[in-house]
CSV table of C-alpha atoms in Angstrom, one decimal:
chain,number,residue,atom,x,y,z
A,1,MET,CA,85.8,80.4,123.5
A,2,SER,CA,89.2,78.7,123.4
A,3,ASP,CA,92.0,79.6,125.9
A,4,THR,CA,94.4,79.0,123.5
A,5,THR,CA,97.4,81.3,124.0
A,6,HIS,CA,97.7,83.9,121.3
A,7,VAL,CA,101.1,84.3,119.4
A,8,SER,CA,101.6,87.6,118.0
A,9,VAL,CA,103.1,87.2,114.4
A,10,LEU,CA,106.6,88.9,113.3
A,11,LEU,CA,106.3,90.5,116.7
A,12,LYS,CA,110.2,91.1,117.1
A,13,GLU,CA,110.5,92.1,113.7
A,14,SER,CA,107.5,94.8,113.7
A,15,ILE,CA,108.6,96.1,117.1
A,16,GLU,CA,112.3,96.7,115.7
A,17,PHE,CA,110.9,98.7,112.7
A,18,LEU,CA,108.5,100.7,115.0
A,19,GLU,CA,111.5,101.6,117.9
A,20,PRO,CA,109.0,102.1,120.4
A,21,GLU,CA,112.2,102.1,122.9
A,22,LYS,CA,112.5,105.7,122.1
A,23,GLY,CA,109.0,106.4,123.8
A,24,GLY,CA,106.0,108.4,122.0
A,25,LEU,CA,102.3,107.8,121.1
A,26,PHE,CA,101.9,104.6,118.7
A,27,VAL,CA,98.6,103.4,117.1
A,28,ASP,CA,97.9,99.5,117.2
A,29,ALA,CA,95.4,99.7,114.4
A,30,THR,CA,94.4,96.0,114.9
A,31,LEU,CA,94.5,95.2,118.6
A,32,GLY,CA,93.5,91.9,118.6
A,33,MET,CA,94.6,90.0,121.9
A,34,GLY,CA,97.0,92.9,122.6
A,35,GLY,CA,100.2,91.0,121.7
A,36,HIS,CA,101.9,93.8,119.8
A,37,THR,CA,100.9,96.6,121.9
A,38,GLU,CA,101.9,95.0,125.1
A,39,ALA,CA,105.3,94.7,123.4
A,40,ILE,CA,105.5,98.3,122.5
A,41,LEU,CA,104.5,99.5,126.2
A,42,GLU,CA,107.2,97.2,127.6
A,43,SER,CA,109.8,98.7,125.3
A,44,SER,CA,109.8,102.1,127.0
A,45,ASN,CA,107.7,103.6,130.2
A,46,ASP,CA,107.5,106.6,127.8
A,47,ALA,CA,105.6,104.7,125.2
A,48,ARG,CA,101.8,105.2,125.0
A,49,VAL,CA,99.6,103.1,122.6
A,50,ILE,CA,96.0,103.7,121.2
A,51,GLY,CA,94.7,100.5,120.3
A,52,PHE,CA,91.7,100.0,117.7
A,53,ASP,CA,89.6,97.1,117.2
A,54,GLN,CA,86.2,96.6,116.0
A,55,ASP,CA,85.5,93.4,117.8
A,56,PRO,CA,84.1,94.0,121.2
A,57,ALA,CA,85.6,90.8,122.5
A,58,ALA,CA,88.9,91.7,121.4
A,59,ILE,CA,88.7,94.9,123.2
A,60,HIS,CA,87.6,93.1,126.4
A,61,TYR,CA,90.2,90.7,126.3
A,62,ALA,CA,92.9,93.3,125.7
A,63,ALA,CA,91.6,95.5,128.3
A,64,LYS,CA,92.4,92.9,130.8
A,65,ARG,CA,95.9,92.0,129.5
A,66,LEU,CA,96.8,95.5,129.3
A,67,GLN,CA,95.5,96.7,132.7
A,68,ARG,CA,98.8,96.8,134.3
A,69,PHE,CA,99.7,99.9,132.0
A,70,GLY,CA,97.1,102.0,133.2
A,71,GLU,CA,96.8,105.4,131.2
A,72,ARG,CA,99.3,104.5,128.8
A,73,VAL,CA,97.0,102.7,126.7
A,74,THR,CA,93.5,103.8,125.2
A,75,LEU,CA,91.3,101.3,123.6
A,76,ILE,CA,88.8,102.2,120.7
A,77,ASN,CA,86.0,100.0,119.7
A,78,GLU,CA,86.2,100.9,116.1
A,79,ASN,CA,87.4,99.7,112.8
A,80,PHE,CA,91.0,101.4,111.8
A,81,SER,CA,89.2,103.0,108.9
A,82,GLU,CA,87.8,105.6,111.6
A,83,LEU,CA,91.5,106.3,112.6
A,84,LYS,CA,91.3,110.0,111.2
A,85,VAL,CA,87.9,110.7,113.0
A,86,ALA,CA,88.9,108.8,116.0
A,87,LEU,CA,92.2,110.7,116.5
A,88,GLY,CA,90.7,114.1,115.8
A,89,ARG,CA,88.1,113.2,118.4
A,90,LEU,CA,91.1,112.7,121.0
A,91,GLY,CA,92.8,115.9,119.9
A,92,ILE,CA,95.4,113.9,118.6
A,93,ASN,CA,97.3,115.5,115.4
A,94,GLU,CA,100.6,113.3,115.5
A,95,VAL,CA,101.8,109.7,116.5
A,96,THR,CA,105.1,108.4,116.5
A,97,GLY,CA,104.4,105.2,114.8
A,98,VAL,CA,101.5,102.9,113.4
A,99,LEU,CA,101.1,99.3,113.3
A,100,ALA,CA,98.4,97.2,111.6
A,101,ASP,CA,98.2,93.2,111.3
A,102,LEU,CA,95.6,92.6,108.9
A,103,GLY,CA,95.0,89.0,109.7
A,104,VAL,CA,92.2,87.5,111.4
A,105,SER,CA,93.0,87.2,115.4
A,106,SER,CA,93.0,83.8,117.2
A,107,LEU,CA,90.5,85.1,119.2
A,108,GLN,CA,88.0,85.1,116.3
A,109,LEU,CA,89.6,81.9,114.8
A,110,ASP,CA,89.3,80.0,118.0
A,111,ASP,CA,85.7,81.0,118.6
A,112,ALA,CA,83.8,78.3,116.7
A,113,GLU,CA,80.5,80.4,117.0
A,114,ARG,CA,82.0,83.2,114.7
A,115,GLY,CA,81.9,81.2,111.8
A,116,PHE,CA,85.4,82.0,110.5
A,117,SER,CA,86.9,78.6,110.6
A,118,PHE,CA,86.0,75.4,108.7
A,119,ARG,CA,87.8,73.2,111.6
A,120,SER,CA,84.7,73.3,114.0
A,121,GLU,CA,80.7,73.8,113.2
A,122,ALA,CA,79.0,77.0,113.3
A,123,LEU,CA,76.5,79.2,111.2
A,124,LEU,CA,78.4,80.9,108.5
A,125,ASP,CA,78.9,84.4,110.1
A,126,MET,CA,82.4,85.9,109.5
A,127,ARG,CA,81.6,89.4,110.6
A,128,MET,CA,84.6,90.8,112.5
A,129,ASN,CA,82.3,92.6,114.6
A,130,PRO,CA,79.2,90.4,115.6
A,131,GLU,CA,77.3,93.3,116.6
A,132,ALA,CA,77.7,95.2,113.0
A,133,GLU,CA,74.4,95.7,111.0
A,134,ILE,CA,75.9,94.2,108.1
A,135,GLU,CA,75.0,90.6,106.2
A,136,THR,CA,76.6,87.4,107.3
A,137,ALA,CA,78.3,85.1,104.9
A,138,TYR,CA,75.1,83.1,104.6
A,139,GLU,CA,73.1,85.8,103.8
A,140,LEU,CA,75.9,87.2,101.2
A,141,MET,CA,76.0,83.6,99.5
A,142,GLU,CA,71.9,83.8,99.5
A,143,ARG,CA,72.0,87.4,97.9
A,144,LEU,CA,74.4,87.0,95.1
A,145,GLU,CA,73.9,85.5,92.0
A,146,GLU,CA,75.8,82.6,90.8
A,147,GLU,CA,78.2,84.7,88.6
A,148,ALA,CA,78.5,87.4,91.1
A,149,LEU,CA,79.4,84.8,94.0
A,150,ALA,CA,82.0,83.2,91.6
A,151,ASN,CA,83.8,86.5,91.1
A,152,VAL,CA,84.1,87.0,94.9
A,153,ILE,CA,85.6,83.6,95.4
A,154,PHE,CA,87.8,84.3,92.5
A,155,GLU,CA,88.7,87.9,93.4
A,156,PHE,CA,89.2,87.6,96.9
A,157,GLY,CA,90.2,84.2,97.1
A,158,GLU,CA,92.3,83.4,94.0
A,159,GLU,CA,90.4,80.2,93.9
A,160,ARG,CA,91.0,78.6,90.4
A,161,PHE,CA,87.6,76.7,90.7
A,162,SER,CA,85.6,79.4,91.8
A,163,ARG,CA,82.8,78.9,89.3
A,164,ARG,CA,82.5,75.2,90.3
A,165,ILE,CA,82.2,76.1,93.9
A,166,ALA,CA,79.7,79.0,93.2
A,167,ARG,CA,77.5,76.6,91.1
A,168,ARG,CA,77.2,73.9,93.8
A,169,ILE,CA,76.3,76.5,96.4
A,170,LYS,CA,73.3,77.7,94.2
A,171,GLU,CA,72.6,74.2,93.5
A,172,ALA,CA,72.0,73.3,97.0
A,173,GLN,CA,70.0,76.6,97.8
A,174,LYS,CA,67.8,75.6,95.0
A,175,SER,CA,67.5,72.0,96.4
A,176,GLY,CA,66.0,73.5,99.4
A,177,ASN,CA,69.3,72.5,101.4
A,178,PRO,CA,71.2,75.8,101.3
A,179,VAL,CA,74.8,75.7,102.9
A,180,ARG,CA,74.5,77.2,106.4
A,181,THR,CA,77.4,76.1,108.5
A,182,THR,CA,81.1,76.2,108.3
A,183,THR,CA,81.7,72.4,108.1
A,184,GLU,CA,78.9,72.1,105.5
A,185,LEU,CA,80.7,74.6,103.3
A,186,ALA,CA,84.1,73.2,103.9
A,187,ASP,CA,82.7,69.8,102.6
A,188,LEU,CA,81.1,71.4,99.3
A,189,VAL,CA,84.3,72.9,98.6
A,190,ARG,CA,86.4,69.7,99.3
A,191,ARG,CA,84.1,67.8,96.9
A,192,SER,CA,84.3,70.5,94.1
A,193,VAL,CA,88.2,71.0,93.9
A,194,PRO,CA,90.7,68.2,92.6
A,195,LYS,CA,92.4,66.4,95.6
A,196,LYS,CA,96.4,67.3,95.9
A,197,LYS,CA,98.8,64.9,97.1
A,198,ASN,CA,100.3,65.7,100.2
A,199,GLU,CA,97.8,68.3,100.8
A,200,ARG,CA,98.9,70.8,103.7
A,201,VAL,CA,96.4,73.5,103.1
A,202,HIS,CA,92.8,72.7,103.5
A,203,PRO,CA,90.8,73.3,100.1
A,204,ALA,CA,88.3,75.5,101.6
A,205,THR,CA,90.7,77.8,102.9
A,206,LYS,CA,90.6,80.4,99.7
A,207,THR,CA,87.0,80.5,99.6
A,208,PHE,CA,86.4,81.0,103.5
A,209,GLN,CA,89.2,83.9,103.1
A,210,ALA,CA,87.3,85.4,100.0
A,211,LEU,CA,83.9,85.4,101.9
A,212,ARG,CA,85.5,86.9,105.0
A,213,ILE,CA,86.9,89.8,103.0
A,214,ALA,CA,83.8,90.5,101.1
A,215,VAL,CA,81.3,90.6,104.3
A,216,ASN,CA,84.0,92.9,106.2
A,217,GLY,CA,85.0,95.0,103.0
A,218,GLU,CA,88.6,94.4,104.2
A,219,LEU,CA,90.5,95.4,100.9
A,220,THR,CA,88.4,98.6,100.3
A,221,ILE,CA,89.8,100.2,103.3
A,222,ILE,CA,93.3,99.6,103.4
A,223,GLU,CA,94.8,102.1,101.0
A,224,ASN,CA,92.8,105.1,102.8
A,225,PHE,CA,93.9,103.8,106.1
A,226,ILE,CA,97.6,103.7,105.2
A,227,VAL,CA,97.1,107.7,103.7
A,228,ASP,CA,95.4,108.7,106.6
A,229,ALA,CA,98.1,107.1,108.8
A,230,VAL,CA,101.2,108.6,107.0
A,231,GLY,CA,99.3,112.0,107.5
A,232,PHE,CA,99.6,111.6,111.3
A,233,LEU,CA,103.3,110.7,111.2
A,234,PRO,CA,106.2,113.2,112.1
A,235,GLN,CA,109.7,113.3,110.3
A,236,ASP,CA,111.1,109.9,111.0
A,237,GLY,CA,107.7,108.5,112.1
A,238,ARG,CA,107.3,104.6,111.4
A,239,ILE,CA,104.7,102.6,109.9
A,240,ALA,CA,104.4,98.7,109.8
A,241,ILE,CA,101.9,96.5,107.8
A,242,ILE,CA,101.6,93.0,108.4
A,243,SER,CA,99.6,91.1,105.5
A,244,PHE,CA,98.6,87.5,105.3
A,245,HIS,CA,97.7,87.0,101.6
A,246,SER,CA,99.1,88.4,98.2
A,247,LEU,CA,95.9,90.8,97.7
A,248,GLU,CA,96.6,92.7,100.8
A,249,ASP,CA,100.4,92.5,100.1
A,250,ARG,CA,100.1,93.9,97.1
A,251,ILE,CA,97.9,96.8,98.2
A,252,VAL,CA,100.3,97.7,100.8
A,253,LYS,CA,103.2,97.4,98.6
A,254,ARG,CA,101.5,99.8,95.9
A,255,VAL,CA,100.4,102.4,98.2
A,256,PHE,CA,104.0,102.6,99.9
A,257,GLN,CA,105.5,102.7,96.4
A,258,LYS,CA,103.2,105.6,95.6
A,259,LEU,CA,104.2,107.5,98.9
A,260,SER,CA,107.6,107.1,98.2
A,261,GLY,CA,107.5,108.9,94.9
A,262,LYS,CA,107.1,105.9,92.8
A,263,CYS,CA,104.7,106.3,89.8
A,264,THR,CA,102.5,103.3,90.0
A,265,CYS,CA,100.5,104.0,86.6
A,266,PRO,CA,100.3,101.4,83.8
A,267,VAL,CA,103.2,101.9,81.6
A,268,ARG,CA,100.9,102.4,78.7
A,269,ILE,CA,99.8,105.6,80.4
A,270,PRO,CA,101.9,108.9,79.1
A,271,VAL,CA,101.1,111.0,82.0
A,272,CYS,CA,101.1,110.0,85.6
A,273,ILE,CA,97.6,110.3,87.3
A,274,CYS,CA,98.1,108.1,90.4
A,275,GLY,CA,99.1,110.7,92.5
A,276,ALA,CA,102.7,109.6,93.5
A,277,ARG,CA,104.3,111.9,96.0
A,278,ARG,CA,107.4,111.4,98.0
A,279,GLU,CA,106.4,111.2,101.6
A,280,LEU,CA,108.0,107.6,102.6
A,281,ARG,CA,111.3,106.0,102.6
A,282,ILE,CA,110.6,102.0,102.2
A,283,LEU,CA,112.4,100.1,104.8
A,284,THR,CA,111.8,96.7,103.5
A,285,LYS,CA,113.0,96.1,99.9
A,286,ARG,CA,111.5,92.7,100.0
A,287,PRO,CA,108.6,91.9,102.7
A,288,VAL,CA,110.0,90.4,105.7
A,289,ALA,CA,108.7,87.0,106.3
A,290,PRO,CA,108.5,84.7,109.8
A,291,THR,CA,111.5,82.9,110.1
A,292,GLU,CA,111.4,78.9,109.8
A,293,SER,CA,111.4,78.5,113.7
A,294,GLU,CA,108.3,81.0,113.9
A,295,GLN,CA,106.4,79.1,111.3
A,296,ILE,CA,107.0,75.8,112.9
A,297,ALA,CA,106.2,77.4,116.3
A,298,ASN,CA,103.1,79.1,115.3
A,299,PRO,CA,101.7,77.8,111.8
A,300,ARG,CA,99.2,80.7,111.3
A,301,SER,CA,102.1,82.9,110.6
A,302,ARG,CA,103.0,80.9,107.6
A,303,SER,CA,101.5,83.4,105.1
A,304,ALA,CA,102.6,86.6,106.9
A,305,LYS,CA,104.3,89.5,105.2
A,306,LEU,CA,105.7,92.6,106.6
A,307,ARG,CA,106.3,95.9,105.0
A,308,ALA,CA,107.7,99.0,106.6
A,309,ALA,CA,108.5,102.6,106.1
A,310,CYS,CA,109.7,105.9,107.4
A,311,LYS,CA,108.2,109.3,107.0
A,312,LEU,CA,110.2,111.7,105.5
A,313,GLY,CA,110.7,115.5,106.3
A,314,SER,CA,108.7,118.3,104.2
């Protein structure tokens, strides 16, 4: 595993929205390597954090990093979709603030064996929790028919050339040389899409993103998580969500709008059916992006967007 220093994205901005210097109990729904949690705990001796992560390696790493805070931090090795159940198990019915960073952590990207990155060779795994009994990216590609695979790559990766990529993946399987590794898939995608001048982003980025999202079911749990999290906030409690691609950001934006009382139904529907209810005040009219200096210092922050909201009184 790489010992690359992890840099938490939009750290200063997310902490400013959460206001942990006032103290209270916070949830870091995506603990990762513990950077955001550490900043919350350093803001006040009266701040406590419950950190969630489905990756046992992240829990292990963060536990060491946060050891000096003692009982002020509680770590839970579960996906944030289990927030409601896990907090109930702890007898907690209210938290001061909730933070979620929906990106893949450096711990996962820099561990070549996890199969998240096309920059080093590994089997195509991509499971956030390597112990989870779910299919790997390789198994997903094997199982899906060409059209279904193309739809996954298009819908979750917004890849224009999804059908061409899916066709070549299936051709490789039929030839008896299936795509098994990250570098094989990256090479196949590069050969499947037109080359761009001054290419800054690897052409396989969108395909890798799509497979990762599909393997881990990432988009399906975001809305329920936000609704559950808001349910635990008191008046003036804060929620901050950092996303890394437009699909996630659109979900966060829509749920925040619905919980702020704005109808998100299509215009053609005469009666509101989306269940909009005024529980939140949105604090970010537009998503907050990393500064130019942060993007230079941490290129992985380039696509990050932060949205925050405050709980209204009943």
